[in-house]
mmCIF file of C-alpha atoms in Angstrom:
data_model
loop_
_atom_site.group_PDB
_atom_site.id
_atom_site.type_symbol
_atom_site.label_atom_id
_atom_site.label_comp_id
_atom_site.label_asym_id
_atom_site.label_seq_id
_atom_site.Cartn_x
_atom_site.Cartn_y
_atom_site.Cartn_z
ATOM 1 C CA MET A 70 0.064 0.092 0.059
ATOM 2 C CA ARG A 71 0.928 3.738 -0.495
ATOM 3 C CA ASP A 72 2.438 5.823 2.047
ATOM 4 C CA ARG A 73 -0.721 7.362 3.813
ATOM 5 C CA THR A 74 0.846 9.284 6.413
ATOM 6 C CA GLY A 75 0.206 12.870 4.870
ATOM 7 C CA ARG A 76 -3.024 14.590 5.917
ATOM 8 C CA GLY A 77 -5.393 16.491 3.604
ATOM 9 C CA ALA A 78 -6.606 20.117 4.070
ATOM 10 C CA ILE A 79 -10.431 19.010 5.200
ATOM 11 C CA PRO A 80 -10.666 18.107 9.029
ATOM 12 C CA LEU A 81 -13.122 15.421 9.270
ATOM 13 C CA VAL A 82 -14.736 13.381 11.891
ATOM 14 C CA HIS A 83 -16.606 10.495 10.776
ATOM 15 C CA ILE A 84 -19.729 9.093 12.655
ATOM 16 C CA THR A 85 -20.501 5.631 11.630
ATOM 17 C CA ASP A 86 -22.456 2.545 12.812
ATOM 18 C CA LEU A 87 -19.617 0.475 12.188
ATOM 19 C CA TYR A 88 -19.376 -3.082 14.101
ATOM 20 C CA HIS A 89 -17.245 -6.086 13.927
ATOM 21 C CA PRO A 90 -18.812 -8.471 12.540
ATOM 22 C CA PRO A 91 -20.651 -5.942 10.219
ATOM 23 C CA GLN A 92 -24.334 -5.216 10.706
ATOM 24 C CA ASP A 93 -23.947 -3.738 7.248
ATOM 25 C CA PRO A 94 -20.748 -3.807 5.352
ATOM 26 C CA ASP A 95 -21.543 -0.421 3.521
ATOM 27 C CA ASP A 96 -19.839 0.944 6.565
ATOM 28 C CA HIS A 97 -16.381 -0.585 6.028
ATOM 29 C CA PHE A 98 -16.515 0.845 2.227
ATOM 30 C CA ASP A 99 -17.345 4.133 3.576
ATOM 31 C CA LEU A 100 -14.174 4.183 5.892
ATOM 32 C CA ALA A 101 -12.034 2.924 2.657
ATOM 33 C CA THR A 102 -13.458 5.743 0.783
ATOM 34 C CA ILE A 103 -12.682 8.302 3.468
ATOM 35 C CA VAL A 104 -8.940 7.244 3.719
ATOM 36 C CA ALA A 105 -8.639 6.909 -0.369
ATOM 37 C CA LEU A 106 -9.867 10.870 -0.528
ATOM 38 C CA GLU A 107 -6.461 12.503 0.107
ATOM 39 C CA GLU A 108 -8.142 15.835 0.607
ATOM 40 C CA TYR A 109 -9.388 14.665 4.100
ATOM 41 C CA ASP A 110 -7.581 14.875 7.405
ATOM 42 C CA LEU A 111 -9.355 12.230 9.251
ATOM 43 C CA ARG A 112 -9.357 13.460 12.789
ATOM 44 C CA ALA A 113 -11.352 10.531 14.334
ATOM 45 C CA VAL A 114 -13.906 7.719 13.836
ATOM 46 C CA ILE A 115 -16.718 7.631 16.407
ATOM 47 C CA LEU A 116 -18.888 4.577 16.666
ATOM 48 C CA ASP A 117 -22.431 4.968 16.688
ATOM 49 C CA VAL A 118 -23.627 1.879 18.566
ATOM 50 C CA THR A 119 -27.057 0.471 19.097
ATOM 51 C CA ARG A 120 -27.515 -1.954 21.898
ATOM 52 C CA ARG A 121 -29.711 -4.364 19.891
ATOM 53 C CA PHE A 122 -27.020 -5.053 17.445
ATOM 54 C CA LEU A 123 -24.357 -5.635 20.150
ATOM 55 C CA ASN A 124 -26.515 -8.055 22.329
ATOM 56 C CA PRO A 125 -29.718 -9.158 20.413
ATOM 57 C CA SER A 126 -32.566 -10.568 22.070
ATOM 58 C CA MET A 127 -33.077 -14.332 22.301
ATOM 59 C CA ALA A 128 -36.080 -13.857 19.909
ATOM 60 C CA ALA A 129 -33.925 -12.102 17.373
ATOM 61 C CA SER A 130 -32.407 -14.032 14.440
ATOM 62 C CA ASP A 131 -28.988 -12.245 14.813
ATOM 63 C CA ILE A 132 -25.528 -12.291 16.266
ATOM 64 C CA ARG A 133 -23.472 -10.644 18.826
ATOM 65 C CA ARG A 134 -21.254 -7.864 17.666
ATOM 66 C CA ASP A 135 -18.687 -5.621 19.020
ATOM 67 C CA PRO A 136 -18.327 -1.693 18.016
ATOM 68 C CA GLY A 137 -15.952 -1.319 15.189
ATOM 69 C CA PHE A 138 -12.672 -0.807 16.874
ATOM 70 C CA THR A 139 -10.982 -3.641 15.030
ATOM 71 C CA PRO A 140 -11.517 -2.362 11.472
ATOM 72 C CA VAL A 141 -10.429 0.995 12.819
ATOM 73 C CA ALA A 142 -7.199 -0.215 14.510
ATOM 74 C CA GLN A 143 -6.444 -2.384 11.491
ATOM 75 C CA MET A 144 -6.829 0.509 8.859
ATOM 76 C CA SER A 145 -4.482 2.581 11.271
ATOM 77 C CA TYR A 146 -1.916 -0.022 11.035
ATOM 78 C CA LEU A 147 -2.332 -0.085 7.159
ATOM 79 C CA LEU A 148 -2.283 3.720 6.943
ATOM 80 C CA GLY A 149 0.841 4.082 9.164
ATOM 81 C CA ARG A 150 -0.855 6.691 11.457
ATOM 82 C CA SER A 151 -3.007 6.650 14.635
ATOM 83 C CA ILE A 152 -6.865 7.192 14.251
ATOM 84 C CA PRO A 153 -8.697 8.221 17.538
ATOM 85 C CA VAL A 154 -11.761 6.153 17.778
ATOM 86 C CA ALA A 155 -14.344 6.009 20.650
ATOM 87 C CA ALA A 156 -17.793 4.720 21.152
ATOM 88 C CA GLY A 157 -21.220 6.527 21.708
ATOM 89 C CA PRO A 158 -24.264 5.733 23.807
ATOM 90 C CA ARG A 159 -25.825 2.644 22.955
ATOM 91 C CA ASP A 160 -29.627 3.668 23.583
ATOM 92 C CA PRO A 161 -31.721 6.552 21.731
ATOM 93 C CA LEU A 162 -31.836 9.549 23.188
ATOM 94 C CA THR A 163 -35.121 10.427 25.575
ATOM 95 C CA ASN A 164 -35.848 13.546 23.708
ATOM 96 C CA PRO A 165 -34.302 15.983 21.304
ATOM 97 C CA ARG A 166 -32.599 17.933 24.147
ATOM 98 C CA ASP A 167 -31.092 14.995 25.859
ATOM 99 C CA ASP A 168 -27.138 15.277 26.216
ATOM 100 C CA VAL A 169 -26.818 11.738 27.544
ATOM 101 C CA ALA A 170 -24.824 13.322 30.512
ATOM 102 C CA ASN A 171 -26.539 10.555 32.917
ATOM 103 C CA ARG A 172 -25.407 7.351 30.589
ATOM 104 C CA GLU A 173 -22.546 5.080 32.120
ATOM 105 C CA VAL A 174 -18.992 6.235 31.599
ATOM 106 C CA GLN A 175 -18.296 3.825 28.626
ATOM 107 C CA GLU A 176 -21.016 5.498 26.759
ATOM 108 C CA GLN A 177 -19.507 9.104 27.061
ATOM 109 C CA ALA A 178 -16.162 8.677 25.160
ATOM 110 C CA GLY A 179 -17.708 9.302 21.792
ATOM 111 C CA VAL A 180 -19.475 12.562 22.603
ATOM 112 C CA ASN A 181 -16.207 13.695 24.470
ATOM 113 C CA LEU A 182 -14.056 12.777 21.695
ATOM 114 C CA LEU A 183 -16.070 14.978 19.393
ATOM 115 C CA LEU A 184 -16.092 17.924 21.698
ATOM 116 C CA ASN A 185 -12.486 17.695 22.222
ATOM 117 C CA ILE A 186 -11.757 17.740 18.549
ATOM 118 C CA LEU A 187 -13.745 20.510 17.999
ATOM 119 C CA GLU A 188 -12.436 22.454 20.892
ATOM 120 C CA ILE A 189 -8.827 22.263 19.799
ATOM 121 C CA SER A 190 -9.195 22.272 16.108
ATOM 122 C CA ALA A 191 -7.577 25.585 14.622
ATOM 123 C CA SER A 192 -10.005 25.295 11.579
ATOM 124 C CA ASN A 193 -13.560 24.241 11.329
ATOM 125 C CA VAL A 194 -14.558 20.579 11.122
ATOM 126 C CA VAL A 195 -16.743 18.507 8.735
ATOM 127 C CA VAL A 196 -18.610 15.914 10.274
ATOM 128 C CA SER A 197 -20.022 12.980 8.497
ATOM 129 C CA VAL A 198 -22.925 10.980 9.833
ATOM 130 C CA VAL A 199 -23.752 7.593 8.393
ATOM 131 C CA GLY A 200 -25.813 6.269 11.080
ATOM 132 C CA SER A 201 -27.929 7.578 13.828
ATOM 133 C CA CYS A 202 -27.889 11.393 15.090
ATOM 134 C CA ARG A 203 -27.377 10.343 18.450
ATOM 135 C CA ILE A 204 -23.426 11.258 19.209
ATOM 136 C CA LEU A 205 -23.863 14.646 17.162
ATOM 137 C CA THR A 206 -27.141 15.764 18.788
ATOM 138 C CA ALA A 207 -25.729 14.887 22.393
ATOM 139 C CA ALA A 208 -22.868 16.823 21.765
ATOM 140 C CA PHE A 209 -24.866 19.756 20.553
ATOM 141 C CA ASN A 210 -27.045 19.542 23.497
ATOM 142 C CA ARG A 211 -24.109 19.696 25.680
ATOM 143 C CA ASN A 212 -22.026 22.433 24.349
ATOM 144 C CA PRO A 213 -24.313 24.151 21.355
ATOM 145 C CA GLY A 214 -22.061 27.134 21.225
ATOM 146 C CA LEU A 215 -18.971 25.026 20.423
ATOM 147 C CA LEU A 216 -20.725 23.240 17.715
ATOM 148 C CA ARG A 217 -22.179 26.232 16.076
ATOM 149 C CA THR A 218 -18.736 28.006 15.843
ATOM 150 C CA LYS A 219 -16.472 24.804 15.006
ATOM 151 C CA VAL A 220 -18.690 22.663 12.775
ATOM 152 C CA ASP A 221 -18.261 23.674 9.028
ATOM 153 C CA SER A 222 -20.831 21.256 7.732
ATOM 154 C CA ILE A 223 -22.611 18.040 8.327
ATOM 155 C CA LEU A 224 -22.569 15.363 5.718
ATOM 156 C CA LEU A 225 -25.972 13.841 6.748
ATOM 157 C CA ASN A 226 -26.681 10.400 5.115
ATOM 158 C CA ALA A 227 -30.107 9.808 6.592
ATOM 159 C CA GLY A 228 -33.884 10.403 6.134
ATOM 160 C CA SER A 229 -36.103 10.399 3.105
ATOM 161 C CA SER A 230 -36.904 13.116 0.555
ATOM 162 C CA GLY A 231 -40.570 12.214 0.718
ATOM 163 C CA GLY A 232 -43.240 9.941 1.895
ATOM 164 C CA THR A 233 -44.187 8.867 5.490
ATOM 165 C CA LYS A 234 -41.939 5.583 5.958
ATOM 166 C CA GLN A 235 -39.430 5.881 8.380
ATOM 167 C CA GLU A 236 -35.785 5.576 7.147
ATOM 168 C CA TRP A 237 -33.353 3.153 8.644
ATOM 169 C CA ASN A 238 -30.956 5.724 10.195
ATOM 170 C CA VAL A 239 -33.810 7.855 11.369
ATOM 171 C CA GLY A 240 -35.408 4.925 12.975
ATOM 172 C CA LEU A 241 -32.160 4.115 15.071
ATOM 173 C CA ASP A 242 -32.862 7.425 16.974
ATOM 174 C CA PRO A 243 -35.835 9.429 15.908
ATOM 175 C CA GLU A 244 -35.248 11.914 18.832
ATOM 176 C CA ALA A 245 -31.747 12.473 17.704
ATOM 177 C CA TYR A 246 -32.712 13.341 14.076
ATOM 178 C CA LYS A 247 -35.383 15.843 15.357
ATOM 179 C CA GLY A 248 -32.755 17.387 17.501
ATOM 180 C CA LEU A 249 -30.126 17.743 14.863
ATOM 181 C CA TRP A 250 -32.658 19.337 12.400
ATOM 182 C CA ARG A 251 -33.773 21.956 14.933
ATOM 183 C CA SER A 252 -30.198 22.769 15.798
ATOM 184 C CA GLY A 253 -29.609 25.195 13.139
ATOM 185 C CA LEU A 254 -26.211 23.417 12.380
ATOM 186 C CA PRO A 255 -25.292 23.510 8.568
ATOM 187 C CA ILE A 256 -26.637 20.446 7.055
ATOM 188 C CA ARG A 257 -25.728 18.822 3.824
ATOM 189 C CA TRP A 258 -28.640 16.165 3.343
ATOM 190 C CA PHE A 259 -27.925 13.324 1.507
ATOM 191 C CA PRO A 260 -31.348 11.297 1.811
ATOM 192 C CA CYS A 261 -30.935 7.591 2.062
ATOM 193 C CA ALA A 262 -34.482 6.894 0.530
ATOM 194 C CA SER A 263 -36.900 8.459 -1.873
ATOM 195 C CA GLU A 264 -40.608 8.632 -1.622
ATOM 196 C CA ARG A 265 -40.850 5.259 -3.386
ATOM 197 C CA SER A 266 -37.763 3.118 -1.260
ATOM 198 C CA ALA A 267 -34.571 3.194 0.208
ATOM 199 C CA PHE A 268 -33.485 1.079 -2.698
ATOM 200 C CA ASP A 269 -34.433 3.482 -5.367
ATOM 201 C CA SER A 270 -31.783 3.992 -7.819
ATOM 202 C CA GLU A 271 -33.553 5.976 -10.384
ATOM 203 C CA SER A 272 -34.606 9.248 -8.471
ATOM 204 C CA ASP A 273 -32.830 12.423 -8.840
ATOM 205 C CA ARG A 274 -32.806 12.668 -5.060
ATOM 206 C CA SER A 275 -31.566 9.322 -4.426
ATOM 207 C CA THR A 276 -27.935 8.456 -3.297
ATOM 208 C CA TYR A 277 -28.647 4.950 -3.376
ATOM 209 C CA TRP A 278 -26.714 2.509 -5.814
ATOM 210 C CA LYS A 279 -25.916 -1.115 -6.052
ATOM 211 C CA THR A 280 -22.925 -3.266 -7.400
ATOM 212 C CA THR A 281 -21.062 -6.301 -6.759
ATOM 213 C CA HIS A 282 -17.926 -6.952 -4.685
ATOM 214 C CA ALA A 283 -16.109 -7.922 -7.692
ATOM 215 C CA ALA A 284 -16.697 -4.594 -9.368
ATOM 216 C CA LEU A 285 -15.538 -2.683 -6.216
ATOM 217 C CA LEU A 286 -12.666 -4.733 -5.049
ATOM 218 C CA GLN A 287 -10.773 -6.004 -8.309
ATOM 219 C CA LYS A 288 -7.027 -5.174 -8.443
ATOM 220 C CA ILE A 289 -6.876 -3.519 -4.806
ATOM 221 C CA ALA A 290 -3.772 -3.900 -2.731
ATOM 222 C CA PRO A 291 -3.211 -7.120 -1.080
ATOM 223 C CA PRO A 292 -3.268 -5.829 2.405
ATOM 224 C CA LEU A 293 -6.766 -4.096 1.634
ATOM 225 C CA GLN A 294 -8.259 -7.143 0.288
ATOM 226 C CA ALA A 295 -7.041 -9.075 3.780
ATOM 227 C CA TRP A 296 -8.746 -6.051 5.277
ATOM 228 C CA PHE A 297 -12.211 -6.632 3.578
ATOM 229 C CA ALA A 298 -11.911 -10.473 3.852
ATOM 230 C CA TYR A 299 -11.509 -10.264 7.452
ATOM 231 C CA ALA A 300 -14.413 -8.066 8.211
ATOM 232 C CA LEU A 301 -16.766 -9.309 5.571
ATOM 233 C CA SER A 302 -16.262 -12.926 6.670
ATOM 234 C CA GLY A 303 -16.976 -11.826 10.312
ATOM 235 C CA SER A 304 -13.594 -13.568 11.313
ATOM 236 C CA SER A 305 -12.916 -14.010 14.993
ATOM 237 C CA ARG A 306 -9.397 -14.269 14.762
ATOM 238 C CA ALA A 307 -7.517 -12.383 17.416
ATOM 239 C CA ASP A 308 -4.374 -11.668 15.722
ATOM 240 C CA ILE A 309 -5.835 -8.731 14.056
ATOM 241 C CA ILE A 310 -2.678 -7.534 12.487
ATOM 242 C CA ARG A 311 -1.129 -10.724 11.188
ATOM 243 C CA VAL A 312 -4.024 -11.531 9.270
ATOM 244 C CA LEU A 313 -3.517 -8.450 7.286
ATOM 245 C CA THR A 314 -0.249 -9.872 5.848
ATOM 246 C CA GLU A 315 -1.900 -13.124 4.570
ATOM 247 C CA LYS A 316 -3.652 -13.504 1.364
ATOM 248 C CA PRO A 317 -7.407 -14.757 1.703
ATOM 249 C CA SER A 318 -7.830 -18.323 0.244
ATOM 250 C CA GLN A 319 -8.887 -18.235 -3.451
ATOM 251 C CA SER A 320 -12.329 -19.948 -2.576
ATOM 252 C CA SER A 321 -13.250 -17.443 0.172
ATOM 253 C CA TRP A 322 -12.197 -14.415 -1.794
ATOM 254 C CA ASP A 323 -14.022 -15.744 -5.014
ATOM 255 C CA ALA A 324 -17.105 -16.291 -2.917
ATOM 256 C CA LEU A 325 -16.869 -12.812 -1.482
ATOM 257 C CA LEU A 326 -16.586 -11.248 -4.754
ATOM 258 C CA LEU A 327 -19.765 -12.818 -5.712
ATOM 259 C CA GLN A 328 -21.766 -10.963 -3.064
ATOM 260 C CA GLU A 329 -23.657 -7.711 -4.120
ATOM 261 C CA ARG A 330 -23.252 -4.433 -2.073
ATOM 262 C CA ASN A 331 -25.763 -1.818 -1.373
ATOM 263 C CA LEU A 332 -24.296 1.630 -0.645
ATOM 264 C CA TRP A 333 -25.678 4.902 -0.087
ATOM 265 C CA SER A 334 -23.054 7.457 1.366
ATOM 266 C CA THR A 335 -20.291 7.475 -1.258
ATOM 267 C CA ALA A 336 -21.915 10.629 -2.753
ATOM 268 C CA SER A 337 -21.806 12.538 0.198
ATOM 269 C CA LEU A 338 -18.034 11.836 1.080
ATOM 270 C CA VAL A 339 -16.824 12.469 -2.354
ATOM 271 C CA MET A 340 -18.829 15.536 -2.852
ATOM 272 C CA GLY A 341 -17.519 16.782 0.517
ATOM 273 C CA THR A 342 -13.860 17.271 -1.125
ATOM 274 C CA GLY A 343 -15.404 18.995 -4.099
ATOM 275 C CA ARG A 344 -14.744 16.284 -6.506
ATOM 276 C CA VAL A 345 -16.926 15.246 -9.124
ATOM 277 C CA LEU A 346 -18.089 12.007 -10.969
ATOM 278 C CA ALA A 347 -16.606 12.388 -14.488
ATOM 279 C CA ARG A 348 -15.936 9.963 -17.538
ATOM 280 C CA THR A 349 -12.142 10.096 -18.364
ATOM 281 C CA ALA A 350 -10.116 8.422 -21.069
ATOM 282 C CA ASP A 351 -9.699 5.821 -18.379
ATOM 283 C CA GLY A 352 -13.367 5.372 -17.384
ATOM 284 C CA TRP A 353 -15.376 6.887 -14.660
ATOM 285 C CA ARG A 354 -13.426 8.550 -11.780
ATOM 286 C CA PHE A 355 -14.044 10.899 -8.965
ATOM 287 C CA VAL A 356 -11.798 13.740 -10.028
ATOM 288 C CA SER A 357 -11.293 17.331 -8.874
ATOM 289 C CA ASN A 358 -14.006 19.754 -10.498
ATOM 290 C CA GLY A 359 -11.143 21.751 -12.364
ATOM 291 C CA ALA A 360 -9.348 18.844 -13.494
ATOM 292 C CA PRO A 361 -8.679 18.512 -17.238
ATOM 293 C CA GLY A 362 -9.699 15.600 -19.447
ATOM 294 C CA LYS A 363 -13.409 15.107 -18.420
ATOM 295 C CA GLU A 364 -15.359 13.581 -21.163
ATOM 296 C CA GLU A 365 -18.430 13.787 -19.273
ATOM 297 C CA VAL A 366 -19.540 14.915 -15.903
ATOM 298 C CA TRP A 367 -22.517 12.864 -14.264
ATOM 299 C CA PRO A 368 -24.577 16.015 -12.716
ATOM 300 C CA TRP A 369 -25.062 16.309 -9.017
ATOM 301 C CA ARG A 370 -25.530 19.217 -6.796
ATOM 302 C CA LEU A 371 -26.658 20.608 -3.420
ATOM 303 C CA ASP A 372 -29.818 22.523 -3.690
ATOM 304 C CA PRO A 373 -30.742 25.174 -0.790
ATOM 305 C CA VAL A 374 -33.757 24.255 0.929
ATOM 306 C CA ASN A 375 -36.216 25.469 3.639
ATOM 307 C CA ALA A 376 -36.606 22.428 6.022
ATOM 308 C CA THR A 377 -38.414 21.482 9.083
ATOM 309 C CA VAL A 378 -38.958 18.464 10.855
ATOM 310 C CA ASN A 379 -42.100 17.083 12.475
ATOM 311 C CA GLU A 380 -42.828 15.152 15.713
ATOM 312 C CA GLN A 381 -42.944 11.805 13.603
ATOM 313 C CA ALA A 382 -39.307 12.688 12.512
ATOM 314 C CA GLU A 383 -40.420 13.575 9.091
ATOM 315 C CA VAL A 384 -38.600 16.464 7.182
ATOM 316 C CA GLN A 385 -40.730 18.750 5.079
ATOM 317 C CA TRP A 386 -38.595 20.652 2.408
ATOM 318 C CA GLN A 387 -39.265 23.094 -0.278
ATOM 319 C CA ILE A 388 -36.337 24.861 -2.425
ATOM 320 C CA ALA A 389 -35.344 27.974 -1.180
ATOM 321 C CA GLU A 390 -34.258 31.153 -3.422
ATOM 322 C CA GLU A 391 -31.315 31.899 -1.127
ATOM 323 C CA LYS A 392 -28.907 29.501 0.189
ATOM 324 C CA GLY A 393 -29.191 28.908 4.020
ATOM 325 C CA LYS A 394 -28.332 26.250 6.473
ATOM 326 C CA ALA A 395 -29.734 23.215 4.744
ATOM 327 C CA LEU A 396 -28.867 21.872 1.204
ATOM 328 C CA LEU A 397 -30.282 18.983 -0.274
ATOM 329 C CA PHE A 398 -28.447 16.444 -2.667
ATOM 330 C CA GLY A 399 -29.681 16.202 -6.224
ATOM 331 C CA ARG A 400 -28.134 14.391 -9.403
ATOM 332 C CA ARG A 401 -29.173 13.184 -12.655
ATOM 333 C CA GLY A 402 -31.743 10.635 -12.180
ATOM 334 C CA GLY A 403 -32.041 7.441 -14.408
ATOM 335 C CA SER A 404 -29.982 4.451 -15.078
ATOM 336 C CA GLY A 405 -26.320 3.962 -15.096
ATOM 337 C CA PHE A 406 -25.276 5.869 -11.947
ATOM 338 C CA GLY A 407 -24.510 2.700 -9.969
ATOM 339 C CA ALA A 408 -22.325 1.559 -12.904
ATOM 340 C CA ALA A 409 -20.476 4.736 -12.924
ATOM 341 C CA MET A 410 -20.161 5.009 -9.109
ATOM 342 C CA ALA A 411 -18.805 1.494 -9.137
ATOM 343 C CA GLU A 412 -16.031 2.100 -11.585
ATOM 344 C CA ALA A 413 -15.088 5.148 -9.954
ATOM 345 C CA LEU A 414 -14.823 3.940 -6.437
ATOM 346 C CA ASN A 415 -13.084 0.855 -7.585
ATOM 347 C CA ALA A 416 -10.307 3.132 -9.118
ATOM 348 C CA LEU A 417 -10.324 5.176 -5.900
ATOM 349 C CA LEU A 418 -9.909 2.125 -3.496
ATOM 350 C CA GLY A 419 -7.009 1.051 -5.933
ATOM 351 C CA GLY A 420 -5.011 4.048 -5.038
ATOM 352 C CA ILE A 421 -4.812 3.345 -1.421
#
């Protein structure tokens, strides 16, 4: 793998519902996307954990998991740098103003880490959210002035652009979602569902796309192959560093490549750097907006909106004439988006 000890110009805190074994492996692809985007200075990964995924009830057809400390520690080793990591509260907020100060000490670290990073940062920080809003809203409730001063923008991957069905990330903590929207913080909203479905790849407001592991993981560096293989197999091996030096068995790797992957957050992370999705002589790539050699650009944008959230945690919005605190993702709708994103993400991961 390439020397990744350098840091980009955009300070980023990544809040993610990352587990081992995965609850949904899209979170591993999101983390890999961030470290591949050289514009980011990844200040911390904060683990958004929910109790029922750590210790499912006897009636649930699920497995026990740990917060995703292991994949972050492994990635730190591969990059040759430390990545601060902490876990947040396990249970939803009791109301939109809950600051979780009464939770157990083990549940305070994530909120405290976010507040500390904002406090000491010389420049404003981008916060990406690819799970619930619990940690971010609790931090705001604890120190609203700090967040209003130091948060540059929030890349919010949650909610639906229409309809009344509650989207997954919202359902993890509806009170936190309401609290964030009522905070007045600068939200760049990337809905994970349209009025039709969370799996709507056609809508011009949809961030969703789908591909195969084969399309995403071909020709990536062997240590990154080992990282994905360990995670996606749910391995219980304790030698988490040694395993990164071993090539996955061909049969297990071939089986992994046959699997499909749903992804929602890629556009937000790429747009946060100012890159665009463009077709070049080498194929679809994520390139800087001013880069030469773009044969075609897949249009995407952030539209200013006036937005409010009701008691059911549904966001009502309308296009605004002037830019305010909330911006809503939009793109060219129709087919082909997933294939272009897959080709571009594979090339990006190949650069790690």
